[in-house]
Short mmCIF file of C-alpha atoms in Angstrom, two decimals:
data_model
loop_
_atom_site.label_atom_id
_atom_site.label_comp_id
_atom_site.label_asym_id
_atom_site.label_seq_id
_atom_site.Cartn_x
_atom_site.Cartn_y
_atom_site.Cartn_z
CA MET Y 1 162.78 94.83 103.96
CA ALA Y 2 162.79 96.01 100.22
CA ALA Y 3 160.76 93.88 98.06
CA PRO Y 4 162.33 92.37 94.88
CA GLU Y 5 160.50 92.93 91.59
CA HIS Y 6 158.14 89.96 91.47
CA LEU Y 7 154.36 89.64 90.65
CA LEU Y 8 151.61 87.72 92.53
CA SER Y 9 151.22 85.64 89.35
CA GLN Y 10 154.68 84.00 89.99
CA TRP Y 11 153.31 82.18 92.99
CA SER Y 12 151.19 79.24 93.57
CA VAL Y 13 149.52 78.59 97.09
CA GLY Y 14 149.15 74.73 96.92
CA LYS Y 15 146.39 72.86 98.66
CA THR Y 16 143.85 74.65 100.97
CA LEU Y 17 143.77 73.04 104.37
CA TYR Y 18 141.44 75.44 106.15
CA GLY Y 19 139.41 78.41 105.32
CA GLU Y 20 138.72 80.19 101.89
CA GLU Y 21 139.79 78.26 98.59
CA VAL Y 22 141.99 80.86 96.98
CA LYS Y 23 142.84 81.13 93.34
CA LEU Y 24 145.40 83.96 92.66
CA GLU Y 25 144.18 84.54 89.13
CA GLU Y 26 140.76 85.76 90.68
CA LEU Y 27 142.37 88.28 92.98
CA SER Y 28 143.02 91.14 90.50
CA GLY Y 29 142.16 94.56 92.43
CA GLN Y 30 142.86 92.98 95.84
CA ALA Y 31 145.69 93.53 98.34
CA VAL Y 32 147.13 90.14 99.13
CA ILE Y 33 149.41 88.55 101.88
CA ILE Y 34 151.04 85.41 101.31
CA SER Y 35 152.92 84.46 104.43
CA TYR Y 36 155.10 81.28 104.89
CA TRP Y 37 155.11 79.53 108.25
CA SER Y 38 155.50 76.45 110.17
CA ALA Y 39 154.32 75.37 113.49
CA GLY Y 40 156.50 75.08 116.52
CA THR Y 41 157.94 78.50 117.34
CA LYS Y 42 156.80 81.54 118.94
CA GLU Y 43 157.69 83.52 116.00
CA ASP Y 44 155.49 81.46 113.84
CA GLU Y 45 152.68 81.62 116.36
CA LYS Y 46 152.99 85.24 116.53
CA SER Y 47 152.79 85.61 112.69
CA LEU Y 48 149.50 83.79 112.65
CA ALA Y 49 148.20 86.50 115.28
CA ILE Y 50 149.26 89.30 113.16
CA LEU Y 51 147.56 87.68 109.95
CA SER Y 52 144.55 87.03 111.85
CA ALA Y 53 144.28 90.81 113.11
CA ALA Y 54 144.84 91.94 109.69
CA HIS Y 55 142.14 89.57 108.25
CA ARG Y 56 139.75 90.76 110.67
CA LYS Y 57 140.60 94.62 110.25
CA PHE Y 58 140.71 94.81 106.48
CA GLN Y 59 138.78 92.00 104.84
CA SER Y 60 135.91 94.38 104.11
CA LYS Y 61 138.33 96.59 102.01
CA GLY Y 62 139.27 93.40 99.79
CA LEU Y 63 142.36 92.08 101.72
CA VAL Y 64 143.10 88.42 101.02
CA VAL Y 65 145.18 86.62 103.59
CA ILE Y 66 146.97 83.20 102.81
CA ALA Y 67 149.21 81.46 105.33
CA ALA Y 68 151.15 78.86 103.63
CA GLU Y 69 152.44 75.93 105.89
CA MET Y 70 155.94 75.20 104.48
CA ARG Y 71 157.24 72.07 106.13
CA GLN Y 72 154.68 69.65 105.10
CA LEU Y 73 153.41 69.01 108.53
CA GLU Y 74 150.96 66.32 109.63
CA LYS Y 75 147.38 67.68 109.79
CA LYS Y 76 147.48 66.92 113.73
CA ASP Y 77 150.64 69.43 113.96
CA VAL Y 78 148.74 72.14 112.03
CA ASP Y 79 145.68 71.57 114.26
CA ALA Y 80 147.62 72.09 117.28
CA ALA Y 81 149.31 75.20 115.97
CA LEU Y 82 145.84 76.70 115.30
CA GLY Y 83 144.68 75.98 118.81
CA GLY Y 84 141.57 74.24 117.75
CA LYS Y 85 140.20 77.41 116.18
CA ASP Y 86 139.35 78.18 112.60
CA PRO Y 87 141.54 80.97 111.55
CA GLY Y 88 139.06 82.55 109.23
CA PHE Y 89 141.61 83.03 106.31
CA ALA Y 90 143.17 80.50 104.04
CA ILE Y 91 145.79 77.98 105.43
CA THR Y 92 147.42 76.13 102.60
CA ARG Y 93 150.25 73.45 102.15
CA GLY Y 94 152.79 73.24 98.98
CA ALA Y 95 153.03 76.97 98.12
CA ARG Y 96 155.68 77.94 95.72
CA GLY Y 97 157.29 81.27 94.53
CA PRO Y 98 160.34 82.59 93.00
CA VAL Y 99 162.00 83.87 96.33
CA ALA Y 100 164.14 81.39 98.20
CA LEU Y 101 164.14 81.52 101.79
CA GLU Y 102 165.93 79.93 104.57
CA GLU Y 103 164.09 81.25 107.72
CA MET Y 104 160.45 81.58 108.76
CA PRO Y 105 157.94 83.09 109.22
CA HIS Y 106 158.30 85.36 106.07
CA SER Y 107 155.41 87.49 104.63
CA PHE Y 108 154.94 89.00 100.99
CA VAL Y 109 152.55 91.81 100.52
CA PHE Y 110 151.05 92.50 97.17
CA GLY Y 111 149.38 95.48 95.81
CA PRO Y 112 146.18 95.50 93.85
CA MET Y 113 147.95 95.43 90.56
CA GLY Y 114 149.76 92.12 91.79
CA SER Y 115 153.19 93.84 92.40
CA LEU Y 116 155.20 92.50 95.30
CA ILE Y 117 155.71 95.71 97.59
CA TYR Y 118 157.06 93.85 100.81
CA SER Y 119 159.22 90.74 101.74
CA GLY Y 120 160.08 90.05 105.19
CA LEU Y 121 159.00 89.68 108.66
CA PRO Y 122 155.36 89.98 109.61
CA SER Y 123 156.39 91.57 112.72
CA ASP Y 124 158.59 94.17 111.15
CA PRO Y 125 156.99 97.70 111.19
CA GLU Y 126 157.54 98.02 107.43
CA PHE Y 127 155.02 95.14 107.02
CA SER Y 128 152.19 97.41 108.44
CA THR Y 129 153.35 100.26 106.21
CA ALA Y 130 153.45 98.06 103.26
CA LEU Y 131 150.01 96.55 104.01
CA ASN Y 132 148.34 100.07 104.45
CA LYS Y 133 149.92 101.11 100.99
CA ALA Y 134 148.45 97.95 99.41
CA LEU Y 135 145.00 98.68 100.55
CA LEU Y 136 144.93 102.10 99.28
CA ASN Y 137 143.23 100.96 95.98
CA SER Y 138 142.01 97.46 97.00
CA LYS Y 139 138.67 96.83 96.07
CA PRO Y 140 136.12 95.15 98.18
CA ARG Y 141 135.46 91.61 96.95
CA SER Y 142 132.17 90.69 95.11
CA GLY Y 143 130.11 87.50 95.23
CA PRO Y 144 130.23 84.74 97.83
CA VAL Y 145 133.53 83.48 99.34
CA LYS Y 146 133.98 79.53 98.66
CA ARG Y 147 135.48 77.85 101.67
CA ALA Y 148 137.21 74.59 101.81
CA PRO Y 149 134.61 71.77 102.64
CA LEU Y 150 134.83 68.96 104.77
CA VAL Y 151 137.45 70.36 106.94
CA LYS Y 152 137.22 71.09 110.82
CA VAL Y 153 139.96 72.23 113.07
CA ASP Y 154 139.97 69.71 115.99
CA LEU Y 155 139.67 71.04 119.53
CA ILE Y 156 142.42 68.61 120.60
CA PRO Y 157 144.30 66.74 117.80
CA GLU Y 158 144.17 63.00 117.62
CA ARG Y 159 146.29 61.28 120.45
CA LYS Y 160 145.94 58.65 122.95
CA TRP Y 161 143.43 58.97 125.82
CA LEU Y 162 143.50 56.91 128.92
CA ASN Y 163 140.20 56.07 130.69
CA SER Y 164 139.99 55.55 134.59
CA SER Y 165 140.21 51.61 133.93
CA GLY Y 166 143.67 51.83 132.31
CA LYS Y 167 142.38 51.19 128.94
CA ASP Y 168 143.28 53.55 126.12
CA VAL Y 169 141.72 54.82 122.83
CA ILE Y 170 143.20 56.87 119.98
CA ALA Y 171 140.86 59.83 118.98
CA ALA Y 172 140.57 63.55 118.41
CA VAL Y 173 138.22 65.81 120.37
CA ILE Y 174 136.06 67.66 117.90
CA ALA Y 175 133.42 69.03 120.67
CA ILE Y 176 133.24 69.66 124.48
CA GLU Y 177 129.71 69.82 125.80
CA ASP Y 178 128.84 69.87 129.57
CA ASP Y 179 130.11 66.59 131.10
CA GLN Y 180 130.91 64.91 127.56
CA VAL Y 181 133.52 65.00 124.83
CA MET Y 182 132.84 64.11 121.19
CA PHE Y 183 135.64 61.89 120.04
CA ARG Y 184 136.52 61.35 116.44
CA MET Y 185 137.89 57.85 116.06
CA GLU Y 186 140.42 56.64 113.89
CA ASP Y 187 137.99 55.36 111.36
CA GLY Y 188 136.02 58.57 111.51
CA ARG Y 189 133.32 57.45 113.79
CA LYS Y 190 131.83 60.07 116.20
CA LEU Y 191 131.64 58.85 119.67
CA PRO Y 192 130.23 60.79 122.64
CA TYR Y 193 132.19 60.03 125.98
CA PRO Y 194 131.81 60.98 129.58
CA ILE Y 195 134.61 63.10 130.65
CA LYS Y 196 134.53 61.57 134.14
CA GLN Y 197 135.52 58.43 132.86
CA LEU Y 198 138.98 59.57 131.60
CA SER Y 199 142.07 59.61 133.66
CA ALA Y 200 142.57 62.68 135.78
CA ALA Y 201 145.26 64.16 133.48
CA ASP Y 202 143.05 63.86 130.43
CA GLN Y 203 140.25 65.38 132.35
CA ARG Y 204 142.45 68.44 133.10
CA LEU Y 205 143.56 68.66 129.68
CA ILE Y 206 139.80 68.84 128.47
CA ARG Y 207 138.68 71.19 131.01
CA GLU Y 208 141.70 73.57 130.27
CA THR Y 209 140.68 73.25 126.49
CA ALA Y 210 137.16 74.14 127.15
CA LYS Y 211 137.97 77.47 128.90
CA LYS Y 212 139.87 78.81 125.87
#
């Protein structure tokens, strides 16, 4: 899709939920992707996979990837969409820009001078063409990258768990080690818990998560 005449400086990316804390005014000379998305559809999941591949392949060339969650989802829903994995690039909430959109996912590719060179689906072949163009004069970034502190993607978002005695507990799983899970309770406490003391269904969920 042909890009309208806009500049990166007309966007704001909102609050960083995961990954690198990005300030657009510091990205002069870099190729930048801002991609609007929300959890819940296969297209959005596919878009995150495309962004992840681009980040891994081109971050050394100065590419900065920002995935902006646009429907103000609860953190547990964002966690679930990420599949318990740190995406490596920035995930933000509350981004704003001059282009009105009705459908997602939608990606914007900016060249090193901040000009918008692509606006459309990240799965469109033109996205890759525009990205390669943006990278031609993109400069590797210098200095340490600042990542958002105190944020960890849960292996399993907060939910109700049932033990073998029929009692329930509400917690997120933050680690799985051998025959135990590490729960993060509603009050923030960390509690190790034997997997075998959970219901059969909950044990299956944990075993399946551990295999990923």
